[in-house]
């Protein structure tokens, strides 16, 4: 599906960011994410986030993890991949407070609403089903607050922060 954004550019959501061996092509991936997020930021969904005081940024990280760690693109991402990113990769790797959970979920919902509306991707429904579960924010907050899920680097930094180091 080709759609034109306000900038007059045509964005191909199905473009491949992996080579024939499934290796992530970082340069293409970065350009893809930049273009897609420019469209998202300009969309009604993106503007609604800004109106709520949410500064978009989580989607870029989520897509980086999807491409770089899971080897899935936007059209292939489903609730399983998104759940792995939200509940395993982010808690393990990202230095963030548990209070980030509402912004992460709200921004992700807006992004997948945008992808569904703008590009008609059927997998968006799978992602939205996960994101619209009643306790998802509380569950994510608990994962972000669980030191047992932190990776080595994050454990060291979070312990330092807990002890008052900057």
PDB file of C-alpha atoms in Angstrom, residues 40-41 46 49-50 54-59 107:
ATOM      1  CA  UNK A  40       3.096   9.559  12.276  1.00  0.00           C
ATOM      2  CA  UNK A  41       4.106  12.866  13.913  1.00  0.00           C
ATOM      3  CA  UNK A  46       0.571  11.917  16.432  1.00  0.00           C
ATOM      4  CA  UNK A  49      -0.220  12.670  21.581  1.00  0.00           C
ATOM      5  CA  UNK A  50       1.396  16.106  21.567  1.00  0.00           C
ATOM      6  CA  UNK A  54       3.345  13.118  25.340  1.00  0.00           C
ATOM      7  CA  UNK A  55       6.592  13.684  23.472  1.00  0.00           C
ATOM      8  CA  UNK A  56       6.810  10.807  20.961  1.00  0.00           C
ATOM      9  CA  UNK A  57      10.011   8.791  21.134  1.00  0.00           C
ATOM     10  CA  UNK A  58       9.101   5.310  22.312  1.00  0.00           C
ATOM     11  CA  UNK A  59       7.948   4.169  18.862  1.00  0.00           C
ATOM     12  CA  UNK A 107       2.111   6.262  22.205  1.00  0.00           C
TER      13      UNK A 107
END
